[in-house]
Amino acid sequence: MIGNLNHVGVATPSIAESIKLYRDILGATKIGEPFDLPAQGVKVCFIDTPTAQIELIEPFDETSPITGFLAKNPKGGQHHVCFEVADIHAAIAEMRAKGVTILGTGEPRIGAHGTPVVFLHPKEMGGVLIELMETPKEAH
Amino acid sequence: MIGNLNHVGVATPSIAESIKLYRDILGATKIGEPFDLPAQGVKVCFIDTPTAQIELIEPFDETSPITGFLAKNPKGGQHHVCFEVADIHAAIAEMRAKGVTILGTGEPRIGAHGTPVVFLHPKEMGGVLIELMETPKEAH
């Protein structure tokens, strides 16, 4: 089912400071413009590598779902791993049939790449918060 | 400096159980044979996607460097992110010049892909344990 490892979500208290780290220290060259994703409660910024991306995630406001993560990890840290799937509804049905818990309402939301996404419960995923995102149509 | 996001290191108390999860639940199809890396204190197993890999990491023995991580995260979890660099010695020199702390002796060790690697201190990397690995020559 899972296709490309699309990105690693990295929570940060400050996208601006993290950009300095990835650009000035680690020498990343392809850094997108940060943008708000209020429906998900986050601001995001993608750093491209020729393979997968780093998705920097900063809380949009105090009700952000990553506020708790940052309280435990004030400097930030690895938050989730995102795999692409061909069809999000087929993936959700397959996960449910296998007894996997979909977080939230269980319905997909539109993610940072503009395609529907869901998150799987880390307790059932070896402690890893896994995002499944439908592969953007124009990318392939 | 950083090139491909090569892999995400995922610590697990049991590679065998994690393989079941990635193969039977998530439907990964390209799963390598697990192998020991005693010099690093770990057993590893790579799960390939068309972009980056998941590197499952299980302690080789009780002195393993991931024993502490698993004590805090008994189910496992995201342990590190690995980026490729063209020349590990040039990368180390650049990191030192920028004041970044290289973990351990500061000298590269041979990593799971057979090329030299170092790890950067997460305190200086936004809470993310970052591995730099020299790109395997045969891969490009």
PDB file of C-alpha atoms in Angstrom:
ATOM      1  CA  MET A   1       0.000   0.000   0.000  1.00  0.00           C
ATOM      2  CA  ILE A   2       2.474   2.690   1.094  1.00  0.00           C
ATOM      3  CA  GLY A   3       4.377   4.335  -1.719  1.00  0.00           C
ATOM      4  CA  ASN A   4       6.939   7.121  -1.448  1.00  0.00           C
ATOM      5  CA  LEU A   5       8.163   8.311   1.896  1.00  0.00           C
ATOM      6  CA  ASN A   6       7.019  11.861   1.115  1.00  0.00           C
ATOM      7  CA  HIS A   7       8.259  13.833   4.114  1.00  0.00           C
ATOM      8  CA  VAL A   8       9.321  13.854   7.739  1.00  0.00           C
ATOM      9  CA  GLY A   9       7.329  16.270   9.878  1.00  0.00           C
ATOM     10  CA  VAL A  10       9.576  18.210  12.253  1.00  0.00           C
ATOM     11  CA  ALA A  11       7.898  20.284  14.933  1.00  0.00           C
ATOM     12  CA  THR A  12       9.602  23.560  15.808  1.00  0.00           C
ATOM     13  CA  PRO A  13       8.825  26.522  18.042  1.00  0.00           C
ATOM     14  CA  SER A  14       9.987  28.777  15.184  1.00  0.00           C
ATOM     15  CA  ILE A  15      10.021  28.013  11.475  1.00  0.00           C
ATOM     16  CA  ALA A  16      12.160  31.128  10.959  1.00  0.00           C
ATOM     17  CA  GLU A  17      14.847  29.790  13.311  1.00  0.00           C
ATOM     18  CA  SER A  18      14.642  26.298  11.793  1.00  0.00           C
ATOM     19  CA  ILE A  19      15.094  27.720   8.299  1.00  0.00           C
ATOM     20  CA  LYS A  20      18.322  29.348   9.487  1.00  0.00           C
ATOM     21  CA  LEU A  21      19.467  25.960  10.785  1.00  0.00           C
ATOM     22  CA  TYR A  22      18.682  23.995   7.631  1.00  0.00           C
ATOM     23  CA  ARG A  23      19.873  26.751   5.255  1.00  0.00           C
ATOM     24  CA  ASP A  24      22.876  28.290   7.001  1.00  0.00           C
ATOM     25  CA  ILE A  25      24.200  25.317   8.982  1.00  0.00           C
ATOM     26  CA  LEU A  26      23.125  22.256   6.983  1.00  0.00           C
ATOM     27  CA  GLY A  27      23.275  23.969   3.602  1.00  0.00           C
ATOM     28  CA  ALA A  28      19.827  23.072   2.296  1.00  0.00           C
ATOM     29  CA  THR A  29      19.117  25.067  -0.858  1.00  0.00           C
ATOM     30  CA  LYS A  30      15.498  24.334  -1.754  1.00  0.00           C
ATOM     31  CA  ILE A  31      13.382  25.910   0.967  1.00  0.00           C
ATOM     32  CA  GLY A  32       9.786  26.830   0.220  1.00  0.00           C
ATOM     33  CA  GLU A  33       7.860  29.822   1.507  1.00  0.00           C
ATOM     34  CA  PRO A  34       6.245  29.163   4.885  1.00  0.00           C
ATOM     35  CA  PHE A  35       2.458  29.161   4.800  1.00  0.00           C
ATOM     36  CA  ASP A  36      -0.460  28.848   7.208  1.00  0.00           C
ATOM     37  CA  LEU A  37      -2.660  25.800   7.435  1.00  0.00           C
ATOM     38  CA  PRO A  38      -5.198  27.075   9.981  1.00  0.00           C
ATOM     39  CA  ALA A  39      -7.553  24.118   9.530  1.00  0.00           C
ATOM     40  CA  GLN A  40      -4.740  21.883  10.805  1.00  0.00           C
ATOM     41  CA  GLY A  41      -3.618  24.412  13.421  1.00  0.00           C
ATOM     42  CA  VAL A  42      -0.104  24.719  12.004  1.00  0.00           C
ATOM     43  CA  LYS A  43       2.201  26.855   9.912  1.00  0.00           C
ATOM     44  CA  VAL A  44       4.372  24.771   7.608  1.00  0.00           C
ATOM     45  CA  CYS A  45       7.467  25.099   5.456  1.00  0.00           C
ATOM     46  CA  PHE A  46       8.890  22.430   3.167  1.00  0.00           C
ATOM     47  CA  ILE A  47      12.587  21.819   2.681  1.00  0.00           C
ATOM     48  CA  ASP A  48      13.192  19.724  -0.413  1.00  0.00           C
ATOM     49  CA  THR A  49      15.868  17.133  -0.961  1.00  0.00           C
ATOM     50  CA  PRO A  50      16.023  15.115  -4.187  1.00  0.00           C
ATOM     51  CA  THR A  51      14.251  12.278  -2.342  1.00  0.00           C
ATOM     52  CA  ALA A  52      11.972  13.165   0.591  1.00  0.00           C
ATOM     53  CA  GLN A  53      11.190  16.502   2.223  1.00  0.00           C
ATOM     54  CA  ILE A  54      11.409  17.935   5.712  1.00  0.00           C
ATOM     55  CA  GLU A  55       8.124  19.596   6.714  1.00  0.00           C
ATOM     56  CA  LEU A  56       8.769  22.185   9.387  1.00  0.00           C
ATOM     57  CA  ILE A  57       5.651  22.620  11.546  1.00  0.00           C
ATOM     58  CA  GLU A  58       5.036  25.495  13.931  1.00  0.00           C
ATOM     59  CA  PRO A  59       1.864  25.961  15.992  1.00  0.00           C
ATOM     60  CA  PHE A  60      -0.663  28.263  14.316  1.00  0.00           C
ATOM     61  CA  ASP A  61      -2.112  29.202  17.702  1.00  0.00           C
ATOM     62  CA  GLU A  62      -2.384  27.846  21.248  1.00  0.00           C
ATOM     63  CA  THR A  63      -4.968  25.262  20.247  1.00  0.00           C
ATOM     64  CA  SER A  64      -2.549  23.699  17.763  1.00  0.00           C
ATOM     65  CA  PRO A  65      -2.291  19.900  17.883  1.00  0.00           C
ATOM     66  CA  ILE A  66       1.500  20.239  18.178  1.00  0.00           C
ATOM     67  CA  THR A  67       1.410  22.458  21.263  1.00  0.00           C
ATOM     68  CA  GLY A  68       1.589  19.418  23.522  1.00  0.00           C
ATOM     69  CA  PHE A  69       4.479  17.957  21.558  1.00  0.00           C
ATOM     70  CA  LEU A  70       6.448  21.186  21.909  1.00  0.00           C
ATOM     71  CA  ALA A  71       5.680  21.362  25.629  1.00  0.00           C
ATOM     72  CA  LYS A  72       7.430  17.992  25.947  1.00  0.00           C
ATOM     73  CA  ASN A  73      10.102  18.852  23.381  1.00  0.00           C
ATOM     74  CA  PRO A  74      10.747  22.596  23.691  1.00  0.00           C
ATOM     75  CA  LYS A  75      13.484  22.609  21.037  1.00  0.00           C
ATOM     76  CA  GLY A  76      11.262  20.687  18.627  1.00  0.00           C
ATOM     77  CA  GLY A  77      11.830  17.255  17.163  1.00  0.00           C
ATOM     78  CA  GLN A  78      10.611  14.567  14.804  1.00  0.00           C
ATOM     79  CA  HIS A  79       6.824  14.622  14.836  1.00  0.00           C
ATOM     80  CA  HIS A  80       5.581  12.300  12.060  1.00  0.00           C
ATOM     81  CA  VAL A  81       6.506  10.350   8.929  1.00  0.00           C
ATOM     82  CA  CYS A  82       4.347  10.719   5.825  1.00  0.00           C
ATOM     83  CA  PHE A  83       3.883   8.018   3.215  1.00  0.00           C
ATOM     84  CA  GLU A  84       1.997   8.491  -0.019  1.00  0.00           C
ATOM     85  CA  VAL A  85      -0.927   6.278  -0.956  1.00  0.00           C
ATOM     86  CA  ALA A  86      -2.663   6.126  -4.340  1.00  0.00           C
ATOM     87  CA  ASP A  87      -6.212   6.471  -2.958  1.00  0.00           C
ATOM     88  CA  ILE A  88      -6.860   7.811   0.538  1.00  0.00           C
ATOM     89  CA  HIS A  89     -10.347   6.299   0.806  1.00  0.00           C
ATOM     90  CA  ALA A  90      -9.082   2.868  -0.180  1.00  0.00           C
ATOM     91  CA  ALA A  91      -6.232   3.268   2.310  1.00  0.00           C
ATOM     92  CA  ILE A  92      -8.630   4.261   5.117  1.00  0.00           C
ATOM     93  CA  ALA A  93     -10.851   1.268   4.365  1.00  0.00           C
ATOM     94  CA  GLU A  94      -7.839  -1.058   4.368  1.00  0.00           C
ATOM     95  CA  MET A  95      -6.516   0.363   7.644  1.00  0.00           C
ATOM     96  CA  ARG A  96      -9.951   0.031   9.299  1.00  0.00           C
ATOM     97  CA  ALA A  97     -10.285  -3.545   8.055  1.00  0.00           C
ATOM     98  CA  LYS A  98      -6.934  -4.289   9.697  1.00  0.00           C
ATOM     99  CA  GLY A  99      -8.043  -2.731  12.985  1.00  0.00           C
ATOM    100  CA  VAL A 100      -5.880   0.384  12.785  1.00  0.00           C
ATOM    101  CA  THR A 101      -7.163   3.519  14.518  1.00  0.00           C
ATOM    102  CA  ILE A 102      -7.460   6.615  12.329  1.00  0.00           C
ATOM    103  CA  LEU A 103      -6.957   9.754  14.412  1.00  0.00           C
ATOM    104  CA  GLY A 104      -9.516  12.546  14.696  1.00  0.00           C
ATOM    105  CA  THR A 105     -12.843  12.118  12.972  1.00  0.00           C
ATOM    106  CA  GLY A 106     -11.459   9.316  10.848  1.00  0.00           C
ATOM    107  CA  GLU A 107     -12.285  11.340   7.743  1.00  0.00           C
ATOM    108  CA  PRO A 108      -9.474  12.738   5.604  1.00  0.00           C
ATOM    109  CA  ARG A 109      -8.566  16.397   5.724  1.00  0.00           C
ATOM    110  CA  ILE A 110      -6.726  18.417   3.107  1.00  0.00           C
ATOM    111  CA  GLY A 111      -3.042  18.379   3.984  1.00  0.00           C
ATOM    112  CA  ALA A 112      -0.133  20.672   3.263  1.00  0.00           C
ATOM    113  CA  HIS A 113       0.272  19.330  -0.281  1.00  0.00           C
ATOM    114  CA  GLY A 114      -3.383  19.991  -1.114  1.00  0.00           C
ATOM    115  CA  THR A 115      -4.413  16.338  -1.127  1.00  0.00           C
ATOM    116  CA  PRO A 116      -6.406  14.412   1.497  1.00  0.00           C
ATOM    117  CA  VAL A 117      -4.511  12.994   4.473  1.00  0.00           C
ATOM    118  CA  VAL A 118      -5.146  10.969   7.610  1.00  0.00           C
ATOM    119  CA  PHE A 119      -2.981  10.118  10.607  1.00  0.00           C
ATOM    120  CA  LEU A 120      -2.657   6.646  12.141  1.00  0.00           C
ATOM    121  CA  HIS A 121      -2.448   6.125  15.886  1.00  0.00           C
ATOM    122  CA  PRO A 122       1.208   5.821  16.952  1.00  0.00           C
ATOM    123  CA  LYS A 123       0.374   3.238  19.628  1.00  0.00           C
ATOM    124  CA  GLU A 124      -0.430   0.800  16.823  1.00  0.00           C
ATOM    125  CA  MET A 125       2.444   1.967  14.615  1.00  0.00           C
ATOM    126  CA  GLY A 126       5.478   1.177  16.736  1.00  0.00           C
ATOM    127  CA  GLY A 127       5.411   4.565  18.426  1.00  0.00           C
ATOM    128  CA  VAL A 128       5.584   6.446  15.113  1.00  0.00           C
ATOM    129  CA  LEU A 129       2.883   8.953  14.137  1.00  0.00           C
ATOM    130  CA  ILE A 130       2.244   8.011  10.514  1.00  0.00           C
ATOM    131  CA  GLU A 131       0.515  10.287   8.012  1.00  0.00           C
ATOM    132  CA  LEU A 132      -0.954   8.819   4.858  1.00  0.00           C
ATOM    133  CA  MET A 133      -1.394  11.339   2.050  1.00  0.00           C
ATOM    134  CA  GLU A 134      -2.926  10.805  -1.333  1.00  0.00           C
ATOM    135  CA  THR A 135      -0.258  11.308  -3.984  1.00  0.00           C
ATOM    136  CA  PRO A 136      -0.699  14.655  -5.736  1.00  0.00           C
ATOM    137  CA  LYS A 137      -1.977  13.937  -9.234  1.00  0.00           C
ATOM    138  CA  GLU A 138       0.292  16.426 -10.972  1.00  0.00           C
ATOM    139  CA  ALA A 139       3.438  15.031  -9.394  1.00  0.00           C
ATOM    140  CA  HIS A 140       3.499  11.810 -11.395  1.00  0.00           C
TER     141      HIS A 140
ATOM    142  CA  MET B   1      25.662  20.619   1.803  1.00  0.00           C
ATOM    143  CA  ILE B   2      22.952  18.081   2.583  1.00  0.00           C
ATOM    144  CA  GLY B   3      21.769  16.002  -0.337  1.00  0.00           C
ATOM    145  CA  ASN B   4      19.169  13.245  -0.336  1.00  0.00           C
ATOM    146  CA  LEU B   5      17.131  12.509   2.727  1.00  0.00           C
ATOM    147  CA  ASN B   6      18.380   8.914   2.763  1.00  0.00           C
ATOM    148  CA  HIS B   7      16.389   7.363   5.608  1.00  0.00           C
ATOM    149  CA  VAL B   8      14.458   7.814   8.823  1.00  0.00           C
ATOM    150  CA  GLY B   9      15.823   5.750  11.698  1.00  0.00           C
ATOM    151  CA  VAL B  10      13.009   4.126  13.687  1.00  0.00           C
ATOM    152  CA  ALA B  11      13.934   2.475  16.968  1.00  0.00           C
ATOM    153  CA  THR B  12      12.012  -0.672  17.847  1.00  0.00           C
ATOM    154  CA  PRO B  13      12.156  -3.281  20.605  1.00  0.00           C
ATOM    155  CA  SER B  14      11.707  -5.927  17.878  1.00  0.00           C
ATOM    156  CA  ILE B  15      12.609  -5.694  14.215  1.00  0.00           C
ATOM    157  CA  ALA B  16      10.609  -8.884  13.625  1.00  0.00           C
ATOM    158  CA  GLU B  17       7.438  -7.287  15.004  1.00  0.00           C
ATOM    159  CA  SER B  18       8.073  -4.039  13.135  1.00  0.00           C
ATOM    160  CA  ILE B  19       8.493  -5.927   9.863  1.00  0.00           C
ATOM    161  CA  LYS B  20       5.030  -7.438  10.428  1.00  0.00           C
ATOM    162  CA  LEU B  21       3.657  -3.933  10.920  1.00  0.00           C
ATOM    163  CA  TYR B  22       5.237  -2.406   7.808  1.00  0.00           C
ATOM    164  CA  ARG B  23       4.629  -5.479   5.633  1.00  0.00           C
ATOM    165  CA  ASP B  24       1.254  -6.799   6.782  1.00  0.00           C
ATOM    166  CA  ILE B  25      -0.463  -3.604   7.917  1.00  0.00           C
ATOM    167  CA  LEU B  26       1.134  -0.842   5.854  1.00  0.00           C
ATOM    168  CA  GLY B  27       1.790  -3.008   2.817  1.00  0.00           C
ATOM    169  CA  ALA B  28       5.481  -2.264   2.279  1.00  0.00           C
ATOM    170  CA  THR B  29       6.921  -4.666  -0.280  1.00  0.00           C
ATOM    171  CA  LYS B  30      10.666  -4.001  -0.353  1.00  0.00           C
ATOM    172  CA  ILE B  31      11.999  -5.140   3.000  1.00  0.00           C
ATOM    173  CA  GLY B  32      15.665  -6.086   3.319  1.00  0.00           C
ATOM    174  CA  GLU B  33      17.144  -8.851   5.433  1.00  0.00           C
ATOM    175  CA  PRO B  34      17.884  -7.673   8.987  1.00  0.00           C
ATOM    176  CA  PHE B  35      21.586  -7.625   9.855  1.00  0.00           C
ATOM    177  CA  ASP B  36      23.795  -6.924  12.861  1.00  0.00           C
ATOM    178  CA  LEU B  37      25.940  -3.850  13.183  1.00  0.00           C
ATOM    179  CA  PRO B  38      27.730  -4.703  16.433  1.00  0.00           C
ATOM    180  CA  ALA B  39      30.185  -1.798  16.184  1.00  0.00           C
ATOM    181  CA  GLN B  40      27.196   0.546  16.393  1.00  0.00           C
ATOM    182  CA  GLY B  41      25.397  -1.595  18.967  1.00  0.00           C
ATOM    183  CA  VAL B  42      22.367  -2.185  16.779  1.00  0.00           C
ATOM    184  CA  LYS B  43      20.590  -4.628  14.496  1.00  0.00           C
ATOM    185  CA  VAL B  44      19.097  -2.940  11.456  1.00  0.00           C
ATOM    186  CA  CYS B  45      16.639  -3.618   8.659  1.00  0.00           C
ATOM    187  CA  PHE B  46      15.865  -1.316   5.733  1.00  0.00           C
ATOM    188  CA  ILE B  47      12.414  -0.842   4.277  1.00  0.00           C
ATOM    189  CA  ASP B  48      12.627   0.778   0.872  1.00  0.00           C
ATOM    190  CA  THR B  49      10.231   3.237  -0.690  1.00  0.00           C
ATOM    191  CA  PRO B  50      10.905   4.782  -4.106  1.00  0.00           C
ATOM    192  CA  THR B  51      12.213   7.864  -2.297  1.00  0.00           C
ATOM    193  CA  ALA B  52      13.689   7.445   1.192  1.00  0.00           C
ATOM    194  CA  GLN B  53      13.986   4.386   3.442  1.00  0.00           C
ATOM    195  CA  ILE B  54      12.869   3.460   6.931  1.00  0.00           C
ATOM    196  CA  GLU B  55      15.769   2.012   8.933  1.00  0.00           C
ATOM    197  CA  LEU B  56      14.438  -0.189  11.714  1.00  0.00           C
ATOM    198  CA  ILE B  57      16.911  -0.258  14.599  1.00  0.00           C
ATOM    199  CA  GLU B  58      16.860  -2.772  17.451  1.00  0.00           C
ATOM    200  CA  PRO B  59      19.422  -2.885  20.275  1.00  0.00           C
ATOM    201  CA  PHE B  60      22.249  -5.363  19.621  1.00  0.00           C
ATOM    202  CA  ASP B  61      22.800  -5.792  23.361  1.00  0.00           C
ATOM    203  CA  GLU B  62      22.182  -3.947  26.628  1.00  0.00           C
ATOM    204  CA  THR B  63      24.993  -1.480  25.960  1.00  0.00           C
ATOM    205  CA  SER B  64      23.301  -0.324  22.760  1.00  0.00           C
ATOM    206  CA  PRO B  65      23.079   3.444  22.275  1.00  0.00           C
ATOM    207  CA  ILE B  66      19.338   3.086  21.655  1.00  0.00           C
ATOM    208  CA  THR B  67      18.610   1.318  24.960  1.00  0.00           C
ATOM    209  CA  GLY B  68      17.939   4.644  26.668  1.00  0.00           C
ATOM    210  CA  PHE B  69      15.663   5.760  23.840  1.00  0.00           C
ATOM    211  CA  LEU B  70      13.596   2.580  24.147  1.00  0.00           C
ATOM    212  CA  ALA B  71      13.412   2.935  27.928  1.00  0.00           C
ATOM    213  CA  LYS B  72      11.700   6.289  27.328  1.00  0.00           C
ATOM    214  CA  ASN B  73       9.727   5.026  24.313  1.00  0.00           C
ATOM    215  CA  PRO B  74       8.949   1.351  24.983  1.00  0.00           C
ATOM    216  CA  LYS B  75       6.984   0.920  21.742  1.00  0.00           C
ATOM    217  CA  GLY B  76       9.773   2.525  19.739  1.00  0.00           C
ATOM    218  CA  GLY B  77       9.659   5.721  17.717  1.00  0.00           C
ATOM    219  CA  GLN B  78      11.447   8.060  15.390  1.00  0.00           C
ATOM    220  CA  HIS B  79      15.127   8.094  16.353  1.00  0.00           C
ATOM    221  CA  HIS B  80      17.053  10.021  13.668  1.00  0.00           C
ATOM    222  CA  VAL B  81      16.953  11.496  10.170  1.00  0.00           C
ATOM    223  CA  CYS B  82      19.807  10.730   7.792  1.00  0.00           C
ATOM    224  CA  PHE B  83      20.961  13.058   5.025  1.00  0.00           C
ATOM    225  CA  GLU B  84      23.580  12.170   2.459  1.00  0.00           C
ATOM    226  CA  VAL B  85      26.699  14.285   1.975  1.00  0.00           C
ATOM    227  CA  ALA B  86      29.209  14.000  -0.859  1.00  0.00           C
ATOM    228  CA  ASP B  87      32.317  13.915   1.385  1.00  0.00           C
ATOM    229  CA  ILE B  88      32.026  13.090   5.069  1.00  0.00           C
ATOM    230  CA  HIS B  89      35.364  14.668   6.006  1.00  0.00           C
ATOM    231  CA  ALA B  90      34.461  17.923   4.272  1.00  0.00           C
ATOM    232  CA  ALA B  91      31.077  17.818   6.012  1.00  0.00           C
ATOM    233  CA  ILE B  92      32.674  17.273   9.420  1.00  0.00           C
ATOM    234  CA  ALA B  93      35.074  20.163   8.844  1.00  0.00           C
ATOM    235  CA  GLU B  94      32.190  22.412   7.774  1.00  0.00           C
ATOM    236  CA  MET B  95      30.074  21.439  10.788  1.00  0.00           C
ATOM    237  CA  ARG B  96      32.992  22.077  13.173  1.00  0.00           C
ATOM    238  CA  ALA B  97      33.694  25.435  11.572  1.00  0.00           C
ATOM    239  CA  LYS B  98      30.043  26.335  12.206  1.00  0.00           C
ATOM    240  CA  GLY B  99      30.276  25.271  15.857  1.00  0.00           C
ATOM    241  CA  VAL B 100      28.170  22.113  15.558  1.00  0.00           C
ATOM    242  CA  THR B 101      28.933  19.278  17.971  1.00  0.00           C
ATOM    243  CA  ILE B 102      29.703  15.916  16.366  1.00  0.00           C
ATOM    244  CA  LEU B 103      28.646  13.095  18.694  1.00  0.00           C
ATOM    245  CA  GLY B 104      31.001  10.397  19.987  1.00  0.00           C
ATOM    246  CA  THR B 105      34.677  10.653  19.113  1.00  0.00           C
ATOM    247  CA  GLY B 106      33.884  13.094  16.331  1.00  0.00           C
ATOM    248  CA  GLU B 107      35.433  10.682  13.838  1.00  0.00           C
ATOM    249  CA  PRO B 108      33.217   8.962  11.278  1.00  0.00           C
ATOM    250  CA  ARG B 109      32.223   5.321  11.685  1.00  0.00           C
ATOM    251  CA  ILE B 110      31.084   2.933   9.000  1.00  0.00           C
ATOM    252  CA  GLY B 111      27.297   3.021   8.925  1.00  0.00           C
ATOM    253  CA  ALA B 112      24.626   0.594   7.815  1.00  0.00           C
ATOM    254  CA  HIS B 113      25.133   1.442   4.136  1.00  0.00           C
ATOM    255  CA  GLY B 114      28.864   0.729   4.338  1.00  0.00           C
ATOM    256  CA  THR B 115      29.929   4.364   4.080  1.00  0.00           C
ATOM    257  CA  PRO B 116      31.233   6.682   6.816  1.00  0.00           C
ATOM    258  CA  VAL B 117      28.687   8.450   9.007  1.00  0.00           C
ATOM    259  CA  VAL B 118      28.552  10.907  11.895  1.00  0.00           C
ATOM    260  CA  PHE B 119      25.733  12.118  14.106  1.00  0.00           C
ATOM    261  CA  LEU B 120      25.112  15.765  15.028  1.00  0.00           C
ATOM    262  CA  HIS B 121      23.985  16.825  18.486  1.00  0.00           C
ATOM    263  CA  PRO B 122      20.181  17.197  18.564  1.00  0.00           C
ATOM    264  CA  LYS B 123      20.381  20.147  20.969  1.00  0.00           C
ATOM    265  CA  GLU B 124      21.895  22.181  18.152  1.00  0.00           C
ATOM    266  CA  MET B 125      19.630  20.661  15.467  1.00  0.00           C
ATOM    267  CA  GLY B 126      16.173  21.688  16.628  1.00  0.00           C
ATOM    268  CA  GLY B 127      15.763  18.562  18.737  1.00  0.00           C
ATOM    269  CA  VAL B 128      16.390  16.234  15.781  1.00  0.00           C
ATOM    270  CA  LEU B 129      19.191  13.672  15.871  1.00  0.00           C
ATOM    271  CA  ILE B 130      20.737  14.108  12.419  1.00  0.00           C
ATOM    272  CA  GLU B 131      22.984  11.536  10.775  1.00  0.00           C
ATOM    273  CA  LEU B 132      25.213  12.575   7.914  1.00  0.00           C
ATOM    274  CA  MET B 133      26.281   9.682   5.684  1.00  0.00           C
ATOM    275  CA  GLU B 134      28.639   9.769   2.748  1.00  0.00           C
ATOM    276  CA  THR B 135      26.689   8.864  -0.391  1.00  0.00           C
ATOM    277  CA  PRO B 136      27.507   5.314  -1.499  1.00  0.00           C
ATOM    278  CA  LYS B 137      29.641   5.544  -4.645  1.00  0.00           C
ATOM    279  CA  GLU B 138      27.805   2.797  -6.512  1.00  0.00           C
ATOM    280  CA  ALA B 139      24.392   4.355  -5.965  1.00  0.00           C
ATOM    281  CA  HIS B 140      24.866   7.222  -8.404  1.00  0.00           C
TER     282      HIS B 140
END
